[in-house]
Amino acid sequence: MVSRRLNPAPLVKGLLVVGGKGRRVGDIVSGFRVSTVLSDSYSGQETMNLQSISYLMVCGLILVFAEDIEDSEFHDEESPHSNQIAYRPPKPTGDVYFMASFDTDGLEGWVRSEAKKVDTNESKYNGIWAVEESYDQKVPGNKGLVLKSQAKHHAIAAYFQTPFHFKDLPLIVQYEVHFQNEIECGGAYLKLLSEDDQLDLRKFFDKTPYTIMFGPDKCGQDYKLHFIFRHRDPVTGAYEEKHSRKPEVDLQSYFTDKRPHLYTLIVRPDNSFEILIDENSVSRGSLLHDVTPPVNPPKEIDDPNHQKPEDWDDRRQIPDPDSVKPHDWDEDAPPYIPDSTVMKPDNWLDEEPEYIPDPKSIKPPDWDLNMDGEWEEPKIPNPKCKTAGCGTWKPPMIPNPAYKGKWKVPMIDNPKYKGVWKPRKILNPNYFENTKPFRMTSIAAVGLELWSLTPNIMFDNFIISSDERVVKQWAKDTWARTKAIYDADGPGLIMQLFLAADKRPWLWGVYVFTVALPVILFISFYWPNKRFGPPDDYYYKKTDDVQINDEEKITTEAQPQESDLHDQQGNAAKSNDRMKGSILLKTKDDLETSLQAQGGSGEPDPGQVSEEAVRYRKTMPK
């Protein structure tokens, strides 16, 4: 089985593969050993840092190659073909309440609804069901239940082998949905029908009592994954639907990628539930606290017989009774008036229309007066109006300085304000406390009652059990094999990263940071003394301009501190003095020669000697 999730198993196999891509991983490991030997010249802490960085880089490279290695092994071991495996109809490995794979039994055990429309003898569910392979035929021999009709009602159901009673065992519901076309509007959910002596699947319709409804649903841009259970009020005996909250993941890809997906619902006796897609948890919660409306009603409610007193004033502000509209306030003044300073242009053409019939237009030969009406030539702007303008001239409008709008009475705080009135609370006569909402009505059948604007929705591999190990093994024998084939034909890991970044551009920043950080750390640990910019002993080109503190530096170096002289050995001090003296004498001789050649006096300036000595010392090799 090919899995896009990179687990440790293929990484270990990648290191053991001989030849092919396995050699590349082996070369990486060999390079790591060499880098470890080279790091021995560093200190213990530096060596540890170098080895850590090397491990990270090797692991990153192995992750890149691991998927291709695993794919190649899958092709070699599972089948001689590149994207097919031998399909075998699944069989449950333990007790189940219901299972259906459609591979060998077809629609055996399933009952098409014969329910009629209200007050008519016409069938309500005229949509067609079929058992067939998927359009792409990626898994030859794998068949499923297909909703075939477009924009019609479909209903089909099947009885359990034995009813499920909500007592001490969890309920696990799992099935596959394959939107072979990108669905526009429609559902792919199932209903677990309540156990009843009067339950007749031939009369199954939208009002048939159910205990749980679960599955995907979509219309427009609203993508849903339903989990609804009907709870019976122990006081009134009425049933009320409880809806779980919407999953916090993006569901769009499950409806649009044209791949089969696995939907799983687990409801446990401790009142917890969990929803999974493709074996990944997308929602979990409690039947007591994470459904709407809540299972248990409030203890207190508003008294319906308590009315607000007539003298209760809950207005926070009121109009000022002492305020009077000013005498000069003109409510009828228009907000805009014509600009009296603008005059009509002299070349304005009052008699010319702004638009004229298009002289190039011709009445179509197939124009029908009875069907199309009177034909009118299309209009075009009058070319004579380009110079100044045509038609009735009107001056431009400007804001009216006298406009004040509708006068309103200013508001003031209400001196009689008593606050917001609320009715008193009384005990809820219908209050109850159910601590075991898991104890739902028993279920005896599974049904699909659907309407879809998009046809060819495929359902497959239903299983309902109370043993999670049985359900997981069923998924491994069915959906996991199908997923392996689709993954083999799908994009690789790198392409998946690019596709994910197209939907979420912020991922590019994560990619850049993930790649750049190991590189920066690698450079920092392997070359700790590497610096950017000029080094400390940068050599400046010799020039007549005075450099920074040249004379002071040579004087300081020529006359060391007395405390430093005591710490030096005698022979070393004499040797340094002789070397410095020779440098000064040589520099002085060079300057005298240069000055004589230029016609000078031959006696260099002492400051200049010091400056030249500094420059000469800097050019000497270490």
Coordinates of C-alpha atoms in Angstrom, one line a residue:
M1 CA 0.0 0.0 0.0
V2 CA 1.3 3.4 -0.9
S3 CA 0.8 6.1 1.7
R4 CA 1.5 9.8 1.2
R5 CA 2.0 10.2 4.9
L6 CA 5.8 9.8 5.4
N7 CA 6.1 7.3 8.3
P8 CA 9.4 5.8 9.6
A9 CA 8.9 2.5 7.8
P10 CA 9.7 3.7 4.3
L11 CA 12.7 5.7 5.6
V12 CA 14.3 2.5 7.0
K13 CA 13.5 0.6 3.8
G14 CA 15.1 3.5 1.9
L15 CA 18.4 3.0 3.7
L16 CA 18.4 -0.8 3.1
V17 CA 17.5 -0.7 -0.6
V18 CA 20.4 -1.8 -2.8
G19 CA 20.6 0.0 -6.2
G20 CA 18.3 2.6 -7.8
K21 CA 17.2 5.3 -5.5
G22 CA 18.6 3.4 -2.5
R23 CA 22.2 4.2 -3.7
R24 CA 21.4 7.9 -3.4
V25 CA 20.3 7.5 0.2
G26 CA 23.4 5.5 0.9
D27 CA 25.6 8.2 -0.6
I28 CA 23.9 10.7 1.7
V29 CA 24.7 8.5 4.7
S30 CA 28.3 8.1 3.6
G31 CA 28.6 11.9 3.2
F32 CA 27.3 12.2 6.7
R33 CA 30.1 10.0 8.0
V34 CA 32.7 12.0 6.3
S35 CA 31.3 15.2 7.7
T36 CA 31.4 13.6 11.2
V37 CA 35.1 12.7 10.8
L38 CA 35.9 16.2 9.6
S39 CA 34.1 17.7 12.6
D40 CA 36.5 15.9 15.0
S41 CA 38.8 18.9 14.7
Y42 CA 36.3 21.1 16.6
S43 CA 35.6 21.1 20.3
G44 CA 33.1 18.8 21.9
Q45 CA 30.2 21.3 21.9
E46 CA 30.9 22.3 18.3
T47 CA 31.1 18.7 17.2
M48 CA 27.7 18.0 18.8
N49 CA 26.2 21.0 17.0
L50 CA 27.7 19.9 13.7
Q51 CA 26.4 16.3 14.1
S52 CA 22.9 17.6 14.9
I53 CA 22.8 19.8 11.8
S54 CA 24.0 16.9 9.7
Y55 CA 21.3 14.6 11.1
L56 CA 18.7 17.2 10.2
M57 CA 19.9 17.6 6.7
V58 CA 20.2 13.9 6.1
C59 CA 16.7 13.3 7.4
G60 CA 15.3 16.1 5.2
L61 CA 16.9 14.6 2.0
I62 CA 15.7 11.1 3.0
L63 CA 12.1 12.5 3.3
V64 CA 12.3 13.8 -0.2
F65 CA 13.4 10.5 -1.7
A66 CA 11.3 8.2 0.6
E67 CA 8.1 8.6 -1.3
D68 CA 9.7 7.7 -4.6
I69 CA 11.4 4.7 -3.0
E70 CA 8.1 3.5 -1.5
D71 CA 6.3 3.9 -4.8
S72 CA 8.9 1.9 -6.6
E73 CA 8.7 -0.9 -4.1
F74 CA 5.0 -0.9 -4.4
H75 CA 5.2 -1.3 -8.1
D76 CA 7.7 -4.1 -7.8
E77 CA 6.0 -6.0 -5.0
E78 CA 2.3 -5.6 -5.5
S79 CA 1.8 -5.9 -9.3
P80 CA 3.6 -6.0 -12.6
H81 CA 1.6 -3.0 -13.6
S82 CA 2.4 0.6 -12.5
N83 CA -1.0 1.5 -11.1
Q84 CA -3.0 -1.6 -10.6
I85 CA -3.3 -4.3 -7.9
A86 CA -5.3 -7.4 -7.9
Y87 CA -8.6 -6.5 -6.3
R88 CA -10.2 -9.0 -3.9
P89 CA -13.8 -8.5 -2.6
P90 CA -13.5 -7.7 1.2
K91 CA -14.8 -9.9 4.0
P92 CA -15.3 -8.7 7.6
T93 CA -12.9 -10.2 10.2
G94 CA -15.4 -10.2 13.0
D95 CA -19.0 -9.6 14.0
V96 CA -20.8 -6.8 12.2
Y97 CA -24.4 -5.5 12.2
F98 CA -24.3 -4.6 8.5
M99 CA -21.9 -4.7 5.6
A100 CA -22.2 -4.2 1.8
S101 CA -19.4 -4.1 -0.8
F102 CA -21.6 -4.7 -4.0
D103 CA -18.7 -6.6 -5.7
T104 CA -20.4 -10.0 -5.8
D105 CA -23.9 -9.6 -4.3
G106 CA -25.0 -6.5 -6.2
L107 CA -28.2 -5.1 -4.8
E108 CA -29.0 -8.2 -2.9
G109 CA -30.7 -7.2 0.4
W110 CA -31.4 -3.6 -0.7
V111 CA -34.9 -2.4 -1.2
R112 CA -35.9 0.4 -3.6
S113 CA -38.5 2.7 -2.2
E114 CA -42.0 2.6 -3.7
A115 CA -43.4 5.5 -1.7
K116 CA -45.9 7.7 -3.5
K117 CA -46.3 11.5 -3.6
V118 CA -48.9 13.0 -1.3
D119 CA -52.5 12.7 -2.6
T120 CA -51.3 11.0 -5.8
N121 CA -50.5 7.6 -7.1
E122 CA -47.3 8.8 -8.7
S123 CA -44.0 7.5 -7.4
K124 CA -42.0 10.0 -5.4
Y125 CA -38.6 8.4 -5.9
N126 CA -38.1 7.9 -9.6
G127 CA -34.3 8.2 -9.5
I128 CA -32.3 5.2 -10.9
W129 CA -29.8 3.2 -8.8
A130 CA -27.1 1.0 -10.4
V131 CA -24.2 -1.3 -9.3
E132 CA -21.2 -0.7 -11.5
E133 CA -17.5 0.2 -11.5
S134 CA -16.2 3.8 -11.4
Y135 CA -15.8 5.8 -14.6
D136 CA -12.0 5.9 -14.4
Q137 CA -11.8 2.1 -13.7
K138 CA -8.7 2.5 -11.7
V139 CA -9.6 -0.6 -9.7
P140 CA -11.0 -3.2 -12.1
G141 CA -13.5 -5.5 -10.3
N142 CA -14.4 -3.0 -7.6
K143 CA -18.1 -2.1 -7.9
G144 CA -20.3 0.3 -5.9
L145 CA -23.8 1.6 -5.6
V146 CA -24.2 4.6 -8.0
L147 CA -26.9 7.3 -7.9
K148 CA -27.5 7.7 -11.7
S149 CA -30.2 10.3 -12.2
Q150 CA -29.9 14.0 -12.3
A151 CA -32.2 16.3 -10.3
K152 CA -34.4 13.4 -9.1
H153 CA -35.3 11.9 -5.8
H154 CA -33.6 8.6 -4.9
A155 CA -34.4 6.2 -2.0
I156 CA -33.0 2.8 -1.2
A157 CA -32.5 0.9 2.1
A158 CA -31.4 -2.4 3.6
Y159 CA -32.0 -4.2 6.9
F160 CA -29.3 -4.9 9.5
Q161 CA -28.4 -8.5 10.2
T162 CA -29.3 -7.8 13.8
P163 CA -30.6 -4.5 15.3
F164 CA -28.1 -2.3 17.2
H165 CA -29.1 -1.4 20.8
F166 CA -27.3 1.6 22.4
K167 CA -26.1 0.0 25.7
D168 CA -22.5 -0.7 26.5
L169 CA -20.8 -1.0 23.1
P170 CA -19.8 1.9 20.7
L171 CA -21.5 2.4 17.4
I172 CA -19.1 2.7 14.4
V173 CA -20.5 3.7 11.0
Q174 CA -18.2 3.7 7.9
Y175 CA -18.6 4.0 4.2
E176 CA -17.0 5.4 1.1
V177 CA -18.3 8.3 -1.1
H178 CA -16.9 9.0 -4.6
F179 CA -18.1 12.2 -6.3
Q180 CA -17.1 11.2 -9.8
N181 CA -18.2 14.6 -11.1
E182 CA -17.7 17.8 -9.2
I183 CA -20.9 18.0 -7.3
E184 CA -22.9 21.2 -7.6
C185 CA -25.7 20.6 -5.2
G186 CA -26.7 17.4 -3.5
G187 CA -26.2 15.1 -0.5
A188 CA -24.4 11.8 0.1
Y189 CA -25.4 11.1 3.7
L190 CA -27.0 8.0 5.1
K191 CA -29.8 7.5 7.7
L192 CA -29.8 4.8 10.4
L193 CA -33.5 4.0 10.6
S194 CA -35.0 3.5 14.0
E195 CA -36.2 0.0 15.0
D196 CA -39.9 -0.3 14.7
D197 CA -42.3 -3.2 14.2
Q198 CA -44.0 -1.2 11.4
L199 CA -40.8 -0.4 9.5
D200 CA -41.3 -1.2 5.9
L201 CA -38.4 -0.3 3.6
R202 CA -40.7 -0.3 0.5
K203 CA -42.4 2.7 2.1
F204 CA -39.2 4.4 3.1
F205 CA -39.4 8.2 2.5
D206 CA -38.1 11.5 4.0
K207 CA -40.4 11.3 7.1
T208 CA -39.4 7.8 8.1
P209 CA -38.1 8.0 11.7
Y210 CA -34.3 7.7 12.0
T211 CA -31.9 7.8 14.9
I212 CA -28.7 9.1 13.3
M213 CA -28.0 10.9 10.0
F214 CA -24.4 11.1 8.9
G215 CA -22.4 12.0 5.8
P216 CA -21.4 14.8 3.4
D217 CA -23.7 17.4 1.9
K218 CA -23.1 20.3 -0.4
C219 CA -25.0 23.1 -2.1
G220 CA -23.4 26.2 -3.6
Q221 CA -20.4 27.1 -1.6
D222 CA -21.7 25.5 1.6
Y223 CA -19.8 22.3 2.3
K224 CA -21.1 20.2 5.2
L225 CA -20.5 17.0 7.0
H226 CA -23.7 16.1 9.0
F227 CA -23.9 14.3 12.2
I228 CA -27.5 14.6 13.5
F229 CA -29.2 12.4 16.1
R230 CA -32.8 12.4 17.2
H231 CA -33.3 12.7 20.9
R232 CA -36.5 11.8 22.7
D233 CA -37.8 14.2 25.3
P234 CA -38.7 12.0 28.3
V235 CA -41.3 14.5 29.5
T236 CA -43.2 15.3 26.4
G237 CA -42.2 12.2 24.4
A238 CA -41.4 14.4 21.3
Y239 CA -38.2 13.9 19.2
E240 CA -35.8 16.8 18.6
E241 CA -32.8 16.8 16.2
K242 CA -29.4 17.6 17.7
H243 CA -26.7 18.8 15.3
S244 CA -23.0 18.6 16.0
R245 CA -20.8 21.6 15.3
K246 CA -19.2 22.0 11.9
P247 CA -15.7 20.5 11.5
E248 CA -12.9 23.0 11.6
V249 CA -11.2 21.7 8.5
D250 CA -11.7 22.8 4.9
L251 CA -14.0 20.3 3.3
Q252 CA -14.0 21.6 -0.3
S253 CA -11.3 19.2 -1.6
Y254 CA -13.3 16.1 -0.6
F255 CA -16.1 17.2 -2.9
T256 CA -14.0 18.4 -5.9
D257 CA -10.9 16.1 -6.2
K258 CA -12.9 13.3 -7.9
R259 CA -11.4 10.7 -5.5
P260 CA -13.1 8.2 -3.2
H261 CA -13.1 9.3 0.5
L262 CA -13.8 7.3 3.6
Y263 CA -16.2 8.7 6.2
T264 CA -16.3 7.3 9.7
L265 CA -18.5 8.1 12.7
I266 CA -17.8 6.7 16.2
V267 CA -20.3 7.2 19.0
R268 CA -19.2 5.8 22.4
P269 CA -21.1 4.9 25.6
D270 CA -19.3 7.7 27.5
N271 CA -21.3 10.2 25.4
S272 CA -18.3 11.1 23.2
F273 CA -18.3 11.1 19.4
E274 CA -15.6 11.4 16.8
I275 CA -15.8 12.0 13.0
L276 CA -13.0 10.9 10.6
I277 CA -12.4 11.5 6.9
D278 CA -9.8 9.2 5.3
E279 CA -8.9 7.9 8.8
N280 CA -8.0 11.4 10.0
S281 CA -10.0 13.0 12.8
V282 CA -11.8 16.2 11.7
S283 CA -14.3 16.6 14.6
R284 CA -14.9 15.3 18.1
G285 CA -16.9 16.3 21.1
S286 CA -19.6 15.3 23.6
L287 CA -23.2 14.5 23.0
L288 CA -24.0 16.6 26.2
H289 CA -22.1 19.8 25.4
D290 CA -21.2 20.0 21.7
V291 CA -24.5 19.7 20.0
T292 CA -27.2 22.3 19.1
P293 CA -29.7 22.7 20.7
P294 CA -28.4 21.1 24.0
V295 CA -29.8 17.8 25.1
N296 CA -30.9 19.1 28.5
P297 CA -33.2 22.1 28.6
P298 CA -32.6 25.0 31.0
K299 CA -33.8 24.7 34.6
E300 CA -35.5 28.1 34.6
I301 CA -37.4 29.9 31.9
D302 CA -39.1 33.3 31.5
D303 CA -42.5 33.5 33.1
P304 CA -44.9 33.8 30.1
N305 CA -47.6 35.4 32.4
H306 CA -45.3 38.2 33.6
Q307 CA -46.0 41.4 31.7
K308 CA -44.1 44.6 31.7
P309 CA -45.7 47.4 33.8
E310 CA -47.3 50.2 31.9
D311 CA -45.3 52.9 33.7
W312 CA -42.0 51.1 33.1
D313 CA -39.8 53.4 30.9
D314 CA -36.9 51.6 29.4
R315 CA -35.8 54.4 27.0
R316 CA -32.3 55.3 27.7
Q317 CA -32.6 58.7 25.9
I318 CA -35.5 60.9 24.9
P319 CA -36.0 64.0 22.7
D320 CA -35.2 67.3 24.5
P321 CA -38.6 68.8 25.3
D322 CA -37.1 72.3 25.6
S323 CA -35.5 72.3 22.2
V324 CA -37.1 74.4 19.4
K325 CA -36.2 74.5 15.7
P326 CA -34.4 77.8 14.8
H327 CA -36.4 80.3 12.8
D328 CA -33.9 80.5 10.0
W329 CA -33.8 76.7 9.5
D330 CA -35.0 76.0 6.0
E331 CA -35.8 72.3 5.6
D332 CA -36.9 72.8 2.0
A333 CA -33.6 74.1 0.8
P334 CA -32.2 71.8 -1.9
P335 CA -28.8 70.2 -1.3
Y336 CA -27.5 71.4 -4.7
I337 CA -28.1 74.5 -6.8
P338 CA -27.0 75.6 -10.3
D339 CA -23.6 77.3 -10.5
S340 CA -24.5 80.9 -11.5
T341 CA -20.8 81.7 -12.4
V342 CA -20.7 79.3 -15.3
M343 CA -22.0 80.5 -18.7
K344 CA -23.1 78.5 -21.7
P345 CA -20.4 78.1 -24.4
D346 CA -20.9 80.2 -27.5
N347 CA -20.6 77.2 -29.8
W348 CA -23.1 75.1 -27.9
L349 CA -25.5 73.3 -30.3
D350 CA -29.0 73.4 -28.8
E351 CA -30.7 71.9 -31.7
E352 CA -28.4 69.0 -32.2
P353 CA -29.3 65.6 -30.4
E354 CA -26.6 64.0 -28.3
Y355 CA -27.1 60.6 -30.1
I356 CA -28.0 59.9 -33.7
P357 CA -28.9 56.6 -35.5
D358 CA -25.9 54.6 -36.7
P359 CA -25.7 55.2 -40.5
K360 CA -23.8 51.9 -40.9
S361 CA -26.4 49.8 -39.3
I362 CA -28.6 47.5 -41.5
K363 CA -31.8 45.8 -40.6
P364 CA -31.1 42.0 -40.4
P365 CA -32.7 40.1 -43.3
D366 CA -34.2 37.5 -40.8
W367 CA -35.9 40.2 -38.7
D368 CA -39.5 39.2 -37.9
L369 CA -41.8 42.0 -37.1
N370 CA -44.2 39.7 -35.2
M371 CA -41.5 38.0 -33.2
D372 CA -38.9 40.7 -32.8
G373 CA -41.0 43.9 -32.8
E374 CA -40.3 47.1 -34.6
W375 CA -36.7 47.4 -35.6
E376 CA -34.8 50.4 -34.4
E377 CA -31.4 51.6 -35.6
P378 CA -28.7 51.5 -32.9
K379 CA -27.6 54.9 -31.6
I380 CA -24.1 56.4 -31.6
P381 CA -22.7 59.7 -30.1
N382 CA -23.3 62.7 -32.3
P383 CA -19.9 63.7 -33.8
K384 CA -20.9 67.3 -33.9
C385 CA -21.1 67.4 -30.1
K386 CA -17.4 66.8 -29.7
T387 CA -16.5 70.5 -29.9
A388 CA -18.7 71.9 -27.2
G389 CA -21.9 70.0 -26.6
C390 CA -25.4 69.4 -27.8
G391 CA -29.0 69.4 -26.5
T392 CA -30.4 71.5 -23.7
W393 CA -27.7 73.2 -21.8
K394 CA -27.8 73.1 -18.0
P395 CA -25.3 74.7 -15.7
P396 CA -23.3 72.4 -13.4
M397 CA -24.6 71.9 -9.8
I398 CA -22.7 73.0 -6.7
P399 CA -23.5 72.3 -3.0
N400 CA -26.1 74.7 -1.6
P401 CA -24.5 76.7 1.3
A402 CA -28.1 77.3 2.7
Y403 CA -28.9 73.5 2.9
K404 CA -29.2 72.2 6.4
G405 CA -31.4 69.1 5.9
K406 CA -34.3 67.9 8.1
W407 CA -34.2 69.4 11.6
K408 CA -34.1 66.8 14.4
V409 CA -34.8 67.3 18.0
P410 CA -31.6 66.6 20.0
M411 CA -31.6 63.7 22.5
I412 CA -31.0 63.9 26.2
D413 CA -30.7 61.3 29.0
N414 CA -34.1 60.0 30.2
P415 CA -34.6 61.0 33.8
K416 CA -37.3 58.3 34.2
Y417 CA -35.1 55.5 32.8
K418 CA -35.4 52.3 34.8
G419 CA -33.3 49.9 32.8
V420 CA -34.1 47.1 30.4
W421 CA -37.2 45.2 31.6
K422 CA -36.9 41.4 31.9
P423 CA -39.6 38.9 32.9
R424 CA -39.0 37.0 36.1
K425 CA -37.7 33.5 36.0
I426 CA -39.7 30.4 36.9
L427 CA -38.9 26.7 37.1
N428 CA -39.1 25.0 33.7
P429 CA -42.1 22.6 33.9
N430 CA -40.5 20.5 31.1
Y431 CA -37.1 20.3 32.7
F432 CA -35.2 17.0 32.7
E433 CA -31.6 15.9 33.0
N434 CA -30.4 13.1 30.8
T435 CA -26.9 12.1 31.6
K436 CA -26.9 9.3 29.0
P437 CA -27.8 10.7 25.6
F438 CA -25.9 7.8 24.1
R439 CA -29.0 5.7 25.0
M440 CA -30.7 6.5 21.7
T441 CA -33.5 4.6 19.9
S442 CA -32.3 1.3 18.6
I443 CA -31.5 1.1 14.8
A444 CA -32.5 -1.7 12.4
A445 CA -31.7 -0.5 8.9
V446 CA -29.6 1.9 6.8
G447 CA -31.1 4.0 4.1
L448 CA -30.1 6.6 1.4
E449 CA -32.8 9.2 0.7
L450 CA -31.2 11.8 -1.5
W451 CA -31.7 14.4 -4.1
S452 CA -28.8 15.6 -6.2
L453 CA -28.3 18.0 -9.1
T454 CA -25.2 16.0 -10.1
P455 CA -25.4 12.3 -11.0
N456 CA -23.0 9.4 -10.7
I457 CA -22.3 9.6 -7.0
M458 CA -20.8 6.3 -6.0
F459 CA -21.2 4.6 -2.5
D460 CA -19.2 1.6 -1.5
N461 CA -18.0 -0.6 1.4
F462 CA -20.6 0.1 4.1
I463 CA -19.8 -1.4 7.5
I464 CA -21.6 -0.9 10.8
S465 CA -20.0 -2.6 13.9
S466 CA -19.1 -2.1 17.5
D467 CA -15.5 -3.3 17.2
E468 CA -13.0 -0.6 16.0
R469 CA -10.4 -3.3 15.0
V470 CA -12.9 -4.9 12.7
V471 CA -13.7 -1.6 11.0
K472 CA -10.0 -0.6 10.7
Q473 CA -9.2 -4.0 9.0
W474 CA -12.2 -3.5 6.7
A475 CA -10.8 -0.1 5.7
K476 CA -7.3 -1.6 5.2
D477 CA -8.8 -4.2 2.8
T478 CA -10.9 -1.8 0.9
W479 CA -10.3 1.9 0.9
A480 CA -6.6 1.7 1.6
R481 CA -6.0 -0.4 -1.5
T482 CA -8.0 2.0 -3.6
K483 CA -6.2 5.0 -2.2
A484 CA -2.9 3.4 -3.0
I485 CA -3.8 3.2 -6.7
Y486 CA -5.0 6.8 -6.8
D487 CA -1.9 7.9 -5.0
A488 CA 0.3 6.1 -7.5
D489 CA -1.3 8.0 -10.3
G490 CA -1.4 11.3 -8.5
P491 CA 1.2 14.0 -8.0
G492 CA 4.3 13.4 -5.9
L493 CA 5.2 15.0 -2.6
I494 CA 6.8 18.1 -4.2
M495 CA 3.9 18.6 -6.5
Q496 CA 1.5 18.3 -3.6
L497 CA 3.3 21.0 -1.8
F498 CA 3.0 23.3 -4.8
L499 CA -0.7 22.6 -5.2
A500 CA -1.2 23.3 -1.5
A501 CA 0.6 26.6 -1.9
D502 CA -1.7 27.6 -4.8
K503 CA -4.7 27.3 -2.5
R504 CA -2.9 28.9 0.5
P505 CA -0.2 31.4 -0.6
W506 CA 1.0 31.9 2.9
L507 CA 2.6 28.4 2.7
W508 CA 5.3 29.9 0.5
G509 CA 6.7 31.7 3.5
V510 CA 6.7 28.5 5.5
Y511 CA 8.6 26.7 2.6
V512 CA 11.2 29.4 2.3
F513 CA 11.8 29.5 6.1
T514 CA 12.0 25.7 6.3
V515 CA 14.6 25.6 3.5
A516 CA 16.6 28.6 4.6
L517 CA 17.0 27.9 8.3
P518 CA 19.0 24.6 7.9
V519 CA 21.3 26.3 5.3
I520 CA 22.0 29.3 7.7
L521 CA 22.6 27.0 10.6
F522 CA 24.9 24.7 8.5
I523 CA 27.0 27.7 7.4
S524 CA 27.1 29.1 10.9
F525 CA 28.4 25.9 12.5
Y526 CA 30.7 24.7 9.8
W527 CA 32.4 28.1 9.2
P528 CA 32.0 29.9 12.5
N529 CA 34.7 32.5 11.6
K530 CA 33.2 33.3 8.2
R531 CA 32.4 37.0 8.1
F532 CA 30.5 39.2 5.7
G533 CA 32.2 42.5 4.8
P534 CA 35.9 43.6 5.0
P535 CA 38.1 41.8 7.5
D536 CA 39.9 43.4 10.5
D537 CA 43.3 43.7 8.7
Y538 CA 41.8 45.1 5.5
Y539 CA 44.6 46.7 3.5
Y540 CA 44.0 50.2 2.3
K541 CA 45.7 51.4 -0.8
K542 CA 48.8 53.5 0.0
T543 CA 48.0 57.3 -0.3
D544 CA 49.3 60.6 0.9
D545 CA 46.1 61.1 3.0
V546 CA 46.6 60.5 6.7
Q547 CA 45.0 57.3 7.9
I548 CA 43.2 56.9 11.2
N549 CA 45.6 57.5 14.2
D550 CA 48.6 56.2 12.2
E551 CA 51.2 58.2 14.2
E552 CA 49.5 57.4 17.5
K553 CA 49.5 53.7 16.7
I554 CA 53.1 53.4 15.7
T555 CA 54.2 55.4 18.8
T556 CA 52.1 53.2 21.1
E557 CA 53.5 50.0 19.5
A558 CA 57.1 51.3 19.6
Q559 CA 56.8 52.2 23.3
P560 CA 55.0 49.4 25.2
Q561 CA 53.8 49.8 28.7
E562 CA 56.3 49.2 31.6
S563 CA 54.1 46.4 33.1
D564 CA 54.1 44.5 29.8
L565 CA 58.0 44.7 29.5
H566 CA 58.3 42.9 32.8
D567 CA 56.2 40.0 31.5
Q568 CA 58.3 39.6 28.4
Q569 CA 61.5 37.7 28.2
G570 CA 64.6 39.7 27.7
N571 CA 65.8 38.2 24.5
A572 CA 62.4 38.6 22.9
A573 CA 62.2 42.3 23.8
K574 CA 65.6 43.0 22.3
S575 CA 64.7 41.2 19.2
N576 CA 61.5 43.2 18.8
D577 CA 63.4 46.5 19.3
R578 CA 65.9 45.6 16.7
M579 CA 63.2 44.7 14.2
K580 CA 61.3 47.9 14.8
G581 CA 64.4 50.0 14.6
S582 CA 65.4 48.4 11.3
I583 CA 61.9 49.2 9.9
L584 CA 62.2 52.8 10.9
L585 CA 65.7 53.1 9.5
K586 CA 64.7 51.5 6.2
T587 CA 61.7 53.7 5.9
K588 CA 63.8 56.8 6.7
D589 CA 66.4 55.9 4.0
D590 CA 63.6 55.4 1.4
L591 CA 62.1 58.8 2.2
E592 CA 65.5 60.6 2.0
T593 CA 66.2 59.0 -1.4
S594 CA 62.7 60.1 -2.6
L595 CA 63.1 63.7 -1.4
Q596 CA 66.6 64.0 -3.0
A597 CA 65.2 62.8 -6.3
Q598 CA 62.5 65.5 -6.1
G599 CA 65.0 68.2 -5.2
G600 CA 64.2 68.4 -1.5
S601 CA 66.4 69.0 1.5
G602 CA 66.8 65.3 2.1
E603 CA 65.6 65.6 5.7
P604 CA 62.1 63.9 6.0
D605 CA 59.5 65.1 8.6
P606 CA 59.4 62.8 11.7
G607 CA 55.6 62.6 11.5
Q608 CA 55.8 61.5 7.9
V609 CA 58.4 58.8 8.9
S610 CA 55.9 57.4 11.4
E611 CA 53.1 57.4 8.8
E612 CA 55.1 55.7 6.2
A613 CA 56.4 53.2 8.8
V614 CA 52.8 52.2 9.6
R615 CA 51.9 51.7 5.9
Y616 CA 55.1 49.7 5.4
R617 CA 54.4 47.5 8.4
K618 CA 50.9 46.8 7.1
T619 CA 52.1 45.6 3.8
M620 CA 54.6 43.1 5.3
P621 CA 53.5 39.5 5.2
K622 CA 52.7 37.9 8.5

